[in-house]
Coordinates of N, CA and C in Angstrom, one line a residue:
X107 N 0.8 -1.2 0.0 CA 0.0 0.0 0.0 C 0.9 1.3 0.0
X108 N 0.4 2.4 -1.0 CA 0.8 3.6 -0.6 C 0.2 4.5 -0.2
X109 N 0.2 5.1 0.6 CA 0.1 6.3 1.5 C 0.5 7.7 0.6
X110 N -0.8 7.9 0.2 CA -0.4 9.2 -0.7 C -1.4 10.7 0.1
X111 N -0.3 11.8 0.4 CA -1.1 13.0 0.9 C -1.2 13.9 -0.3
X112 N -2.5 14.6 -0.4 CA -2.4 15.7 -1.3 C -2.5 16.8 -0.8
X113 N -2.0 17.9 -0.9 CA -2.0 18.9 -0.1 C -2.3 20.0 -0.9
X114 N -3.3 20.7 -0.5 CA -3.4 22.3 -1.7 C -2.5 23.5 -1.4
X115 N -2.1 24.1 -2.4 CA -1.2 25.3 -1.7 C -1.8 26.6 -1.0
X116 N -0.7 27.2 0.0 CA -1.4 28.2 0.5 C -2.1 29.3 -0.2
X117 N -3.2 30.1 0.0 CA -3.8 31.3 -0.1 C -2.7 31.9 -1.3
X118 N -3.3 31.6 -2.4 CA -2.6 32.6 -3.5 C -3.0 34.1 -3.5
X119 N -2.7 34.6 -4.3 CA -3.2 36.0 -4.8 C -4.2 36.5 -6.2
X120 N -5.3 36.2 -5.8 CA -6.3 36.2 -6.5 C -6.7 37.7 -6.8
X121 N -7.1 38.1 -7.6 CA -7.3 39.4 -8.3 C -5.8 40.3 -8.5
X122 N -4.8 39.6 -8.1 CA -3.8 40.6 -8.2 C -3.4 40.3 -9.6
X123 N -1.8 41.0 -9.9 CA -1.1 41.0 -11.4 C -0.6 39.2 -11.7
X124 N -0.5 39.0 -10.7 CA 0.2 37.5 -10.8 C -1.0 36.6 -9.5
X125 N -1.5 36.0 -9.6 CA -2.5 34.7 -9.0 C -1.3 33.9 -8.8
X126 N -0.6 32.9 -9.1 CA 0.1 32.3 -9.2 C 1.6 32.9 -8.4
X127 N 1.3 33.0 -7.1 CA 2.0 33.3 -5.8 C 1.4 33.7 -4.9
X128 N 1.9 33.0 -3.6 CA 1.6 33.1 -2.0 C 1.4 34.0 -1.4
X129 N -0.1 34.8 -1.1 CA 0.2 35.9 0.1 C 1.0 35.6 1.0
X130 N 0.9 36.9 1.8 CA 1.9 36.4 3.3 C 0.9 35.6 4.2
X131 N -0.6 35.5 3.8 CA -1.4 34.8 5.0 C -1.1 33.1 4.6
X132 N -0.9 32.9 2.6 CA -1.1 31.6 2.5 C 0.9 31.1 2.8
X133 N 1.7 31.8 2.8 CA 2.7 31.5 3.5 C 2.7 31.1 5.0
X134 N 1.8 31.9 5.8 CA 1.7 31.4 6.9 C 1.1 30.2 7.2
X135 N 0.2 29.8 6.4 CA -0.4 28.5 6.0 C 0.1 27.4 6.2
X136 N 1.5 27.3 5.2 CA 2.2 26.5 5.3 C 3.2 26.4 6.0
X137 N 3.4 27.4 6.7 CA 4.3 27.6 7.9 C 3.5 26.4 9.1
X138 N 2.4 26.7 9.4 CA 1.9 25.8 10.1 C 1.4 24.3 9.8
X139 N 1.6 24.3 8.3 CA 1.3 22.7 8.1 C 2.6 22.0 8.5
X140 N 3.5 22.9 8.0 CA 4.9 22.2 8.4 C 5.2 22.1 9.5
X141 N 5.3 22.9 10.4 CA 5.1 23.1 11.6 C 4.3 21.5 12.8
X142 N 2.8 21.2 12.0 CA 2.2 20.3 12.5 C 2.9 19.1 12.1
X143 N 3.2 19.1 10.9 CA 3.8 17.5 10.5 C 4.7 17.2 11.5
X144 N 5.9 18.0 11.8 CA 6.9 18.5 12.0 C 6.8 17.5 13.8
X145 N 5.3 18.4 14.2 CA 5.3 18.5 15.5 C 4.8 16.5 15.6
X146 N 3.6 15.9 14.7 CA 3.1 14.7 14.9 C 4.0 13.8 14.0
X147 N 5.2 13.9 14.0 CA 6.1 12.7 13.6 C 5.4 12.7 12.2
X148 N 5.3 12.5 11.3 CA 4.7 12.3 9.6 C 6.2 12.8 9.2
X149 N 6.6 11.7 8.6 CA 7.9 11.6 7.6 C 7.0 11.1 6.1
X150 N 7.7 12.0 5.0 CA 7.3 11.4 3.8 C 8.7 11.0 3.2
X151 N 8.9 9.7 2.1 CA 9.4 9.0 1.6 C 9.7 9.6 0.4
X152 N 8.8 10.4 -0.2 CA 8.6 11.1 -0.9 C 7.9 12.3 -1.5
X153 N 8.5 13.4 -2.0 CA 7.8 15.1 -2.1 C 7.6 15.2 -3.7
X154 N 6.2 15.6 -4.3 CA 6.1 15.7 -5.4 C 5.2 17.1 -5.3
X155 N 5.0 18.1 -6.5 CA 4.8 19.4 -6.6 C 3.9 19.5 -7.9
X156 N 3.1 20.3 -8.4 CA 2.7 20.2 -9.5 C 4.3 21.1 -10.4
X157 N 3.8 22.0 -11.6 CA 5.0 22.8 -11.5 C 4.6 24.4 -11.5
X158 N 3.4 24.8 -10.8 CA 2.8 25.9 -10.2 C 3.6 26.9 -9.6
X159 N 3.6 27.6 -9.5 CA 5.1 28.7 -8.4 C 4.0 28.2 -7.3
X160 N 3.0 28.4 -6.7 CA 2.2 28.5 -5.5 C 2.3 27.5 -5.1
X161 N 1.8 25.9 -6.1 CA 2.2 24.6 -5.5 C 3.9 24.4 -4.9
X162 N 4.9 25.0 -5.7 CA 6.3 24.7 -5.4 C 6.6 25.4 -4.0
X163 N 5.8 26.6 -3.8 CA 6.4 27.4 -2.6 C 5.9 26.7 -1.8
X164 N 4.4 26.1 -2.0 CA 3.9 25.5 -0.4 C 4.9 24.4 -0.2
X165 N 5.5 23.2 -1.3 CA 5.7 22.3 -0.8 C 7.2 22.6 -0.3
X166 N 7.6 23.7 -0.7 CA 9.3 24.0 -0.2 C 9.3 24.7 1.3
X167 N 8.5 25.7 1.6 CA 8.0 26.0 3.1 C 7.6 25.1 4.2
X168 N 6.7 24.2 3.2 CA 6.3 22.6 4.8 C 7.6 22.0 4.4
X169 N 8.5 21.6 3.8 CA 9.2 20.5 4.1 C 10.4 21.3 4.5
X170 N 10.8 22.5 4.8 CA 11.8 23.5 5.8 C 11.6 23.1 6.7
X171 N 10.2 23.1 7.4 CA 10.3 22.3 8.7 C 10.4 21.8 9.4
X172 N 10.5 20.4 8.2 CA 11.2 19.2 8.3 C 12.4 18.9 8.9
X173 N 12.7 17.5 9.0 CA 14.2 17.1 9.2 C 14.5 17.1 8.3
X174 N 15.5 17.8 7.8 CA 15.9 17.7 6.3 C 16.8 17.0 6.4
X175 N 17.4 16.2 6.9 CA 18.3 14.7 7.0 C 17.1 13.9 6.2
X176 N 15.8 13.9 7.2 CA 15.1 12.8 6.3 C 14.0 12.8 5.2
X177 N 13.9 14.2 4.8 CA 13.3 15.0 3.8 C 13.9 14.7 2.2
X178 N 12.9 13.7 1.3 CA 13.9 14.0 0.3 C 13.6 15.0 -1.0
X179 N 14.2 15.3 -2.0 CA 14.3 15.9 -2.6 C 13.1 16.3 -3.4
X180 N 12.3 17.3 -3.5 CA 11.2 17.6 -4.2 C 11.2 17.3 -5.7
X181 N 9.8 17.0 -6.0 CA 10.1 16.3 -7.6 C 8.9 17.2 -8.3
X182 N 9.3 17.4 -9.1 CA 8.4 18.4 -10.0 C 7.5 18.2 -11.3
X183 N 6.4 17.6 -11.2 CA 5.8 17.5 -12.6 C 4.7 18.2 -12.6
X184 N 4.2 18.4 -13.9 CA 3.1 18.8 -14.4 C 1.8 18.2 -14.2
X185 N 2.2 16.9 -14.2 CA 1.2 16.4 -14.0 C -0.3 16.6 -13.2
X186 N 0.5 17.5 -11.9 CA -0.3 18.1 -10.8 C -0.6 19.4 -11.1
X187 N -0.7 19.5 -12.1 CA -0.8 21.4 -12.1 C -2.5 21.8 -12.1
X188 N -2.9 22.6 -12.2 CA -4.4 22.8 -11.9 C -4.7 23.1 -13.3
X189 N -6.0 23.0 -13.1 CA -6.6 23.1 -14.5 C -6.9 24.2 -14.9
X190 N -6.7 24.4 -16.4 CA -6.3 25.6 -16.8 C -8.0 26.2 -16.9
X191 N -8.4 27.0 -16.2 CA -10.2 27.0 -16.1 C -10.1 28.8 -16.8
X192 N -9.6 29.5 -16.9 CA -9.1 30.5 -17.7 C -9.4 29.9 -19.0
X193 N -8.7 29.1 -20.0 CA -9.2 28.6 -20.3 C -9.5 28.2 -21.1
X194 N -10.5 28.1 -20.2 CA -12.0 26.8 -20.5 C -12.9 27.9 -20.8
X195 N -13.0 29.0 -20.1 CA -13.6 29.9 -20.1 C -13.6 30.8 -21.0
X196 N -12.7 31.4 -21.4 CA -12.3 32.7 -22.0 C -12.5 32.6 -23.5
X197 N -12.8 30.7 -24.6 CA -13.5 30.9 -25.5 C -15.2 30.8 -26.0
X198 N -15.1 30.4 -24.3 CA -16.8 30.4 -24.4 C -17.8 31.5 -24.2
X199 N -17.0 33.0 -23.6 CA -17.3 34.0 -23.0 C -18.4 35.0 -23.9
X200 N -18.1 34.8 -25.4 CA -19.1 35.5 -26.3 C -20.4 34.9 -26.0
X201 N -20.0 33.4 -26.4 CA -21.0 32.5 -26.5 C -22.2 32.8 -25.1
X202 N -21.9 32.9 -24.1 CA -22.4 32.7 -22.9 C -22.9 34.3 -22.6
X203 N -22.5 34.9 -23.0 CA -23.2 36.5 -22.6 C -24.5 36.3 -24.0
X204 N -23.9 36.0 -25.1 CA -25.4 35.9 -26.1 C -26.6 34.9 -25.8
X205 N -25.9 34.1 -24.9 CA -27.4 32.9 -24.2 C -28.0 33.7 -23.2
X206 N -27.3 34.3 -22.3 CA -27.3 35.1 -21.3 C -27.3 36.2 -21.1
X207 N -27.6 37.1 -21.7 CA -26.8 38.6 -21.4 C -26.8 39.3 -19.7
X208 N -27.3 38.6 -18.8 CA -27.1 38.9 -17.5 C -25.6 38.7 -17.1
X209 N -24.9 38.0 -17.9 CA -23.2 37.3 -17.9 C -22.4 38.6 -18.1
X210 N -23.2 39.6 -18.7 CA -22.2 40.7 -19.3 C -21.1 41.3 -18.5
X211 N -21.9 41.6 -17.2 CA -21.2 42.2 -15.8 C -19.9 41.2 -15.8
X212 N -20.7 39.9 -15.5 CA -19.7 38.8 -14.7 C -18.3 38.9 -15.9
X213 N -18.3 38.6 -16.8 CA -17.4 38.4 -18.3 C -16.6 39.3 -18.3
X214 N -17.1 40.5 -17.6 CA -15.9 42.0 -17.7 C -15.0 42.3 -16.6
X215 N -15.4 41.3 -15.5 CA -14.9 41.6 -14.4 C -14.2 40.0 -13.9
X216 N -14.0 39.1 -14.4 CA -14.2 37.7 -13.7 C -12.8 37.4 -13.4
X217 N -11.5 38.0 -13.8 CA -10.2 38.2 -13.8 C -9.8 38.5 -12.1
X218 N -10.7 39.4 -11.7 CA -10.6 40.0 -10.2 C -11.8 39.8 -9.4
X219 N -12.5 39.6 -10.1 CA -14.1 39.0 -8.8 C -14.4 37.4 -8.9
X220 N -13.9 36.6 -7.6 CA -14.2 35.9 -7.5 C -15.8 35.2 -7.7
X221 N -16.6 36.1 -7.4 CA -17.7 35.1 -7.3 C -18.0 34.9 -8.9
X222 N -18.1 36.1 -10.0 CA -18.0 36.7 -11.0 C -17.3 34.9 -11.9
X223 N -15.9 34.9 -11.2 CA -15.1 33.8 -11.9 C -16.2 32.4 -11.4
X224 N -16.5 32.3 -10.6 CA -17.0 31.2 -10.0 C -18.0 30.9 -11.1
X225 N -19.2 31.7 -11.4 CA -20.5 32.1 -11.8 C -19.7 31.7 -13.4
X226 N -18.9 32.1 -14.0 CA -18.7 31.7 -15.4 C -18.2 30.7 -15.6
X227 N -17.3 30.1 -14.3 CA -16.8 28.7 -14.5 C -17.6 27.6 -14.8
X228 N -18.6 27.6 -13.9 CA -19.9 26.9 -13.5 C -20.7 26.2 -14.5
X229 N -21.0 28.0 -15.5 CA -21.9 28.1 -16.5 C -21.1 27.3 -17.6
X230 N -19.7 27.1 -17.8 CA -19.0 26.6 -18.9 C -18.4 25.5 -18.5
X231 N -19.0 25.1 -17.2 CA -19.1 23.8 -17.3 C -20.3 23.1 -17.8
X232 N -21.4 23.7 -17.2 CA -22.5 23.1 -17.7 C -22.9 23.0 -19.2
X233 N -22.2 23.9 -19.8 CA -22.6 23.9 -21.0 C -21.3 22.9 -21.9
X234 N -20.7 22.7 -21.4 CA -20.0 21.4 -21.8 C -20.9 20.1 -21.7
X235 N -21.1 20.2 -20.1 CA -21.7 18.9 -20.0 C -23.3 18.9 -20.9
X236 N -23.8 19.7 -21.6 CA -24.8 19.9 -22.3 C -24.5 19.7 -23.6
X237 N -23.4 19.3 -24.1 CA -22.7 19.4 -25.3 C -23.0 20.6 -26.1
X238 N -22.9 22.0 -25.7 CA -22.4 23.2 -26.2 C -20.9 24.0 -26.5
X239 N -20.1 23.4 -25.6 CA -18.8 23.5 -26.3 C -17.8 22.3 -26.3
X240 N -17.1 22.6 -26.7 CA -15.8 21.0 -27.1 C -14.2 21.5 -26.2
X241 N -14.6 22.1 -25.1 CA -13.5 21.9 -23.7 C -13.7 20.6 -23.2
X242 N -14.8 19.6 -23.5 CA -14.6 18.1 -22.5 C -13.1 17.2 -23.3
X243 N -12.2 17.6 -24.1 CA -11.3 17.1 -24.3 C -10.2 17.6 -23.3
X244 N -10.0 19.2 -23.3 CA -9.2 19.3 -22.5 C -9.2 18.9 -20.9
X245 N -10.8 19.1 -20.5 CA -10.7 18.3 -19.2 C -10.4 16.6 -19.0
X246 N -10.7 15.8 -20.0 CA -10.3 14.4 -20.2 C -8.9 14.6 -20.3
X247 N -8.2 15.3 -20.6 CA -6.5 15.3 -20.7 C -6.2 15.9 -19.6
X248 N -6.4 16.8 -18.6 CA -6.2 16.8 -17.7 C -6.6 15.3 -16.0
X249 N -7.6 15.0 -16.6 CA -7.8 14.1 -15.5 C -6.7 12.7 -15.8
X250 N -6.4 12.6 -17.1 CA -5.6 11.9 -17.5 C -4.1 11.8 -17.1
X251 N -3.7 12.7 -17.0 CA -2.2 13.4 -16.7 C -2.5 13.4 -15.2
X252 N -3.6 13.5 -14.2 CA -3.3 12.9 -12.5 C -3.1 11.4 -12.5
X253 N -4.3 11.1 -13.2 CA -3.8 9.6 -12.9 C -2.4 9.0 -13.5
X254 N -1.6 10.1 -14.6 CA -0.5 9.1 -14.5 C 0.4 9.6 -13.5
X255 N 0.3 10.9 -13.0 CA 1.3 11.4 -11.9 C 1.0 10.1 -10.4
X256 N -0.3 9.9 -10.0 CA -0.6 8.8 -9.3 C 0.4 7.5 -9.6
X257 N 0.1 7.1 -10.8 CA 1.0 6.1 -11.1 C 2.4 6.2 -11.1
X258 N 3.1 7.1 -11.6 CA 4.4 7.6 -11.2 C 4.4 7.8 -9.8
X259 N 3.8 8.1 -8.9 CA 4.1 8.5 -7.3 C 4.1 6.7 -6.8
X260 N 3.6 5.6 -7.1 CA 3.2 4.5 -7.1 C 4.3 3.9 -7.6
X261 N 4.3 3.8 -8.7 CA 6.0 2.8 -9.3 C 7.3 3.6 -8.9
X262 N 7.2 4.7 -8.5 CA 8.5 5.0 -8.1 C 8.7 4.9 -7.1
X263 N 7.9 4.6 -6.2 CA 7.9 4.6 -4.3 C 7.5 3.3 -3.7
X264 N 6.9 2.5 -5.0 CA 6.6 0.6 -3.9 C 5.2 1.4 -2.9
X265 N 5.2 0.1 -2.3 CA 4.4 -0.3 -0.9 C 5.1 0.2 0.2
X266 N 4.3 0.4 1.2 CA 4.9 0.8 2.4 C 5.5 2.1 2.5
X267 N 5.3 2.8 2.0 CA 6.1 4.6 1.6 C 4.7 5.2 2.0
X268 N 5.0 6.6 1.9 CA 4.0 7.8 2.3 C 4.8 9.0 1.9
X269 N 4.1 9.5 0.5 CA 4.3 9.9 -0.1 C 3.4 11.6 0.3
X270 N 4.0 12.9 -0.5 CA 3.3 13.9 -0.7 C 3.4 14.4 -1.6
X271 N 1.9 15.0 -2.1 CA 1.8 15.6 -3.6 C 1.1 17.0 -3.0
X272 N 1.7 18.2 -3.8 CA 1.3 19.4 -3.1 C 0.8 19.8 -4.6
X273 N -0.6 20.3 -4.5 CA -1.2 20.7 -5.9 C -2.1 21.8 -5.3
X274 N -3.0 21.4 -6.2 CA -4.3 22.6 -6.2 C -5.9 21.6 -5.9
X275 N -6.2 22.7 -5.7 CA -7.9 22.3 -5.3 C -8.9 21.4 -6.9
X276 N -8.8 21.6 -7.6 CA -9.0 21.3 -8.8 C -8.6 19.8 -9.7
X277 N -7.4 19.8 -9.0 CA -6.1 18.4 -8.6 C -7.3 17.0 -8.1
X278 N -7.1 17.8 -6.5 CA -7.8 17.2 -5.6 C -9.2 16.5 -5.6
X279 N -10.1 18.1 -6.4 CA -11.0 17.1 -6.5 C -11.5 16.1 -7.5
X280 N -10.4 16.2 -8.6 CA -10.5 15.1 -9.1 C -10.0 13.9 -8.8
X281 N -8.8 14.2 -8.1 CA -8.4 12.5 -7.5 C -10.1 11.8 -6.4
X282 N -10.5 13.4 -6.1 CA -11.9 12.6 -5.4 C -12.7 12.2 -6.5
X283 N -12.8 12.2 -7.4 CA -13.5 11.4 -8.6 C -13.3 10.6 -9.2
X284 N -12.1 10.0 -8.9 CA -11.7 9.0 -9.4 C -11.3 7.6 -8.2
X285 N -11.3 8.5 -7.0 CA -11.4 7.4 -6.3 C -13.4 7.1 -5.9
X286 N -14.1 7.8 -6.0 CA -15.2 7.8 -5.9 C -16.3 7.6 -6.5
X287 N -15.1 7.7 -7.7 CA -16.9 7.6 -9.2 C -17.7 8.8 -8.9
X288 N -17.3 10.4 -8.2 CA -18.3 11.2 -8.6 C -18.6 11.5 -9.8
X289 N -19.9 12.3 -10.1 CA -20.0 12.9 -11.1 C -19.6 13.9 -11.7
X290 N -19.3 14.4 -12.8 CA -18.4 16.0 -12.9 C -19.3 17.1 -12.5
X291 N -20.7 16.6 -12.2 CA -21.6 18.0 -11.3 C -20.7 17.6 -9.7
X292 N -20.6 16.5 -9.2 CA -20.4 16.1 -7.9 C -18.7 16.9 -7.6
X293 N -18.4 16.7 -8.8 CA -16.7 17.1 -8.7 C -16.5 18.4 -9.0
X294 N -16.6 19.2 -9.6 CA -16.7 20.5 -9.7 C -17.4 20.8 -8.4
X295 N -18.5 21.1 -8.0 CA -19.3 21.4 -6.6 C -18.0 21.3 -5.6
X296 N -17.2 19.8 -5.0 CA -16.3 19.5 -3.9 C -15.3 20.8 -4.5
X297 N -15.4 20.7 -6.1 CA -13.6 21.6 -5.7 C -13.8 23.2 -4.9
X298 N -15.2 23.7 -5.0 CA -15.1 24.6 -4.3 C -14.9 25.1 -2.9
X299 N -15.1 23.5 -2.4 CA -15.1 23.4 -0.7 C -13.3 22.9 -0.3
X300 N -12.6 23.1 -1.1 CA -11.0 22.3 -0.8 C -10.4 23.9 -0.1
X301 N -10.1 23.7 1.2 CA -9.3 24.8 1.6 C -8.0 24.6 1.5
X302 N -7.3 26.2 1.8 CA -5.9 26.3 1.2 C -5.4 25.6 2.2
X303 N -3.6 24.9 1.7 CA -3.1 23.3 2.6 C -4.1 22.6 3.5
X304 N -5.3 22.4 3.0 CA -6.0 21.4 3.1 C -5.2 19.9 3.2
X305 N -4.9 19.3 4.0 CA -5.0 17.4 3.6 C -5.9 16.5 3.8
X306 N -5.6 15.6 2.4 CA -6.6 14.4 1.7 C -5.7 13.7 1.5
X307 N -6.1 12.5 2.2 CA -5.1 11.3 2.0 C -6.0 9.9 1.9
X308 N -5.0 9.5 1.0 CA -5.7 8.4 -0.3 C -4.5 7.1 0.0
X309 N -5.2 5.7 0.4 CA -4.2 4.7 0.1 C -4.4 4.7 -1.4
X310 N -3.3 3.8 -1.7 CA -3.2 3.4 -3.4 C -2.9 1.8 -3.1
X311 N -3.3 0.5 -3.4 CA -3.7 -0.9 -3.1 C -4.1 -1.7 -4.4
X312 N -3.1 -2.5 -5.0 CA -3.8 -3.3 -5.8 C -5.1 -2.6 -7.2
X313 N -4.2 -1.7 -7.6 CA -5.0 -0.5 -8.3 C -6.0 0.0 -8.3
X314 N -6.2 -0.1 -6.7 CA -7.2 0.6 -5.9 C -7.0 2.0 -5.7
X315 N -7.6 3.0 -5.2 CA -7.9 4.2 -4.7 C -8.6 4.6 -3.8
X316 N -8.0 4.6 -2.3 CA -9.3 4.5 -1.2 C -9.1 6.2 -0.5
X317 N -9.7 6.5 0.0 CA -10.3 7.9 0.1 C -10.0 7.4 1.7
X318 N -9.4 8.5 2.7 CA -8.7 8.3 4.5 C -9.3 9.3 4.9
X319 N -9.2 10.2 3.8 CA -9.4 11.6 5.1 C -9.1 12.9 3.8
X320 N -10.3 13.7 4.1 CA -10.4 14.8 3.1 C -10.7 16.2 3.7
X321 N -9.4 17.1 3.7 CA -9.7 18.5 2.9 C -9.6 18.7 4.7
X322 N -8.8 18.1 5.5 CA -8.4 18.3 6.8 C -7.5 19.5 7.3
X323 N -7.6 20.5 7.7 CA -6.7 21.5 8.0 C -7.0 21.6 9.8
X324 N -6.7 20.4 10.4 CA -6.3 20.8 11.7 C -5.2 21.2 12.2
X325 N -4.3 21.5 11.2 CA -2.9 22.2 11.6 C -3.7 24.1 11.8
X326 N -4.6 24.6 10.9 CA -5.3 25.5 11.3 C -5.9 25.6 12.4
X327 N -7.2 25.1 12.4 CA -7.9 24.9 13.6 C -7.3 24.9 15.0
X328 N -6.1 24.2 14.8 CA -5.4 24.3 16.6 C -5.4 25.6 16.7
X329 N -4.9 26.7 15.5 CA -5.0 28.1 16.6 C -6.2 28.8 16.5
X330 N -7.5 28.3 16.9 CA -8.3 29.1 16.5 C -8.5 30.5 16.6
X331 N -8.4 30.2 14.7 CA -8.1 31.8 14.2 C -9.0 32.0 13.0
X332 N -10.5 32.3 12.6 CA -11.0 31.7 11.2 C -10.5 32.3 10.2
X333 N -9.7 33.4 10.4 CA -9.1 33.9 9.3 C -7.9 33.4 8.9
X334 N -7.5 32.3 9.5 CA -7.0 31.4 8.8 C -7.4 30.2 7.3
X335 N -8.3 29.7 8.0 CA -9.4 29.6 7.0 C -9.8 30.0 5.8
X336 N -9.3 29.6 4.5 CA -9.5 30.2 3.3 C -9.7 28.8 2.5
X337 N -10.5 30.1 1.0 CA -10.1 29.0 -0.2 C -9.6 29.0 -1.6
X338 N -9.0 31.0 -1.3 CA -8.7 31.2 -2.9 C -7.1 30.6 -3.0

């Protein structure tokens, strides 16, 4: 069996010039995930990252914490990177304000307003799943490219290891649909509930996928603080 943790990265920067980097709160984030591992014995066998700046910094901050005697070396693939929902979005945006024109607001602003991004993502999903546009390839190639990172985290580490994969919420909840058989309404819905360094931990068994424990941030909660607590 392997012991695989997914971890999301800390609180990026959402509406700013660059998304793709750590506030100082989602830094602090991972200050205290590392911190918690740190404090309850959890050694991993192995560190994998998507190749995100936000995924690389969380997973280089929690494993500082670490013993770095027994910390080994971060491994970097794509395979974990989050799904490009930009996108997915940005060629369906005509399309969806002419079905809609209530979208008009959302479509001009969705770069910096989260709910705005949420509200279009949603809608271009459903309209995939409705067969209105032809993005269900790129999401098939994305869910594609976790399960072979899974399998690489698997053949390269054997049984008995306990591995970490530091990604994105998007990542995550697709490994929850694949160990689950949700639906892509069921899976899209969870990804919105994945908080920042959240852990979900999945054995991997005889080409199994069993689901342990999801979207856990009691390295938070110990300091009760809710503004800790985030999801962008």
């Amino acid at each position: 069996m392997t012991e695989i943790y997914f971890i999301r990265h800390g609180q990026a920067s959402f509406g700013s010039d660059n998304y793709d980097c750590l506030s100082n709160l989602g830094i602090r984030q991972a200050e205290l995930l590392g911190d918690y591992f740190a404090r309850t014995g959890i050694h991993f066998q192995a560190v994998y990252s998507g190749s995100l700046k936000r995924q690389i910094d969380t997973a280089n901050i929690v494993t500082k914490r670490l013993d770095h005697a027994a910390t080994p070396a971060l491994c970097i693939t794509d395979k974990f990177d989050e799904f490009d929902a930009e996108a997915m979005i940005t060629p369906q945006i005509d399309d969806m304000v002419r079905e809609d024109p209530s979208l008009a607001t959302a479509a001009a602003g969705f770069e910096s307003d989260f709910d705005a991004y949420k509200l279009l993502f949603d809608r271009a999903i459903k309209r995939m799943m409705d067969g209105r546009s032809n993005v269900s390839k790129s999401l098939e190639t994305f869910i594609n490219a976790i399960r072979k990172g899974i399998d690489q985290v698997v053949r390269e580490n054997g049984t008995s290891k306990k591995a970490a994969v530091f990604t994105s919420g998007g990542t995550i909840s697709a490994v929850m649909q694949l160990a689950l058989n949700l639906s892509l309404d069921e899976t899209v819905h969870l990804g919105w509930e994945i908080y920042n360094t959240s852990v979900s931990i999945f054995n991997y068994r005889k080409e199994r996928l069993d689901l342990k424990t999801f979207n856990s941030v009691a390295h938070l909660q110990l300091k009760q603080d809710p503004d800790l607590i985030t999801y962008l």
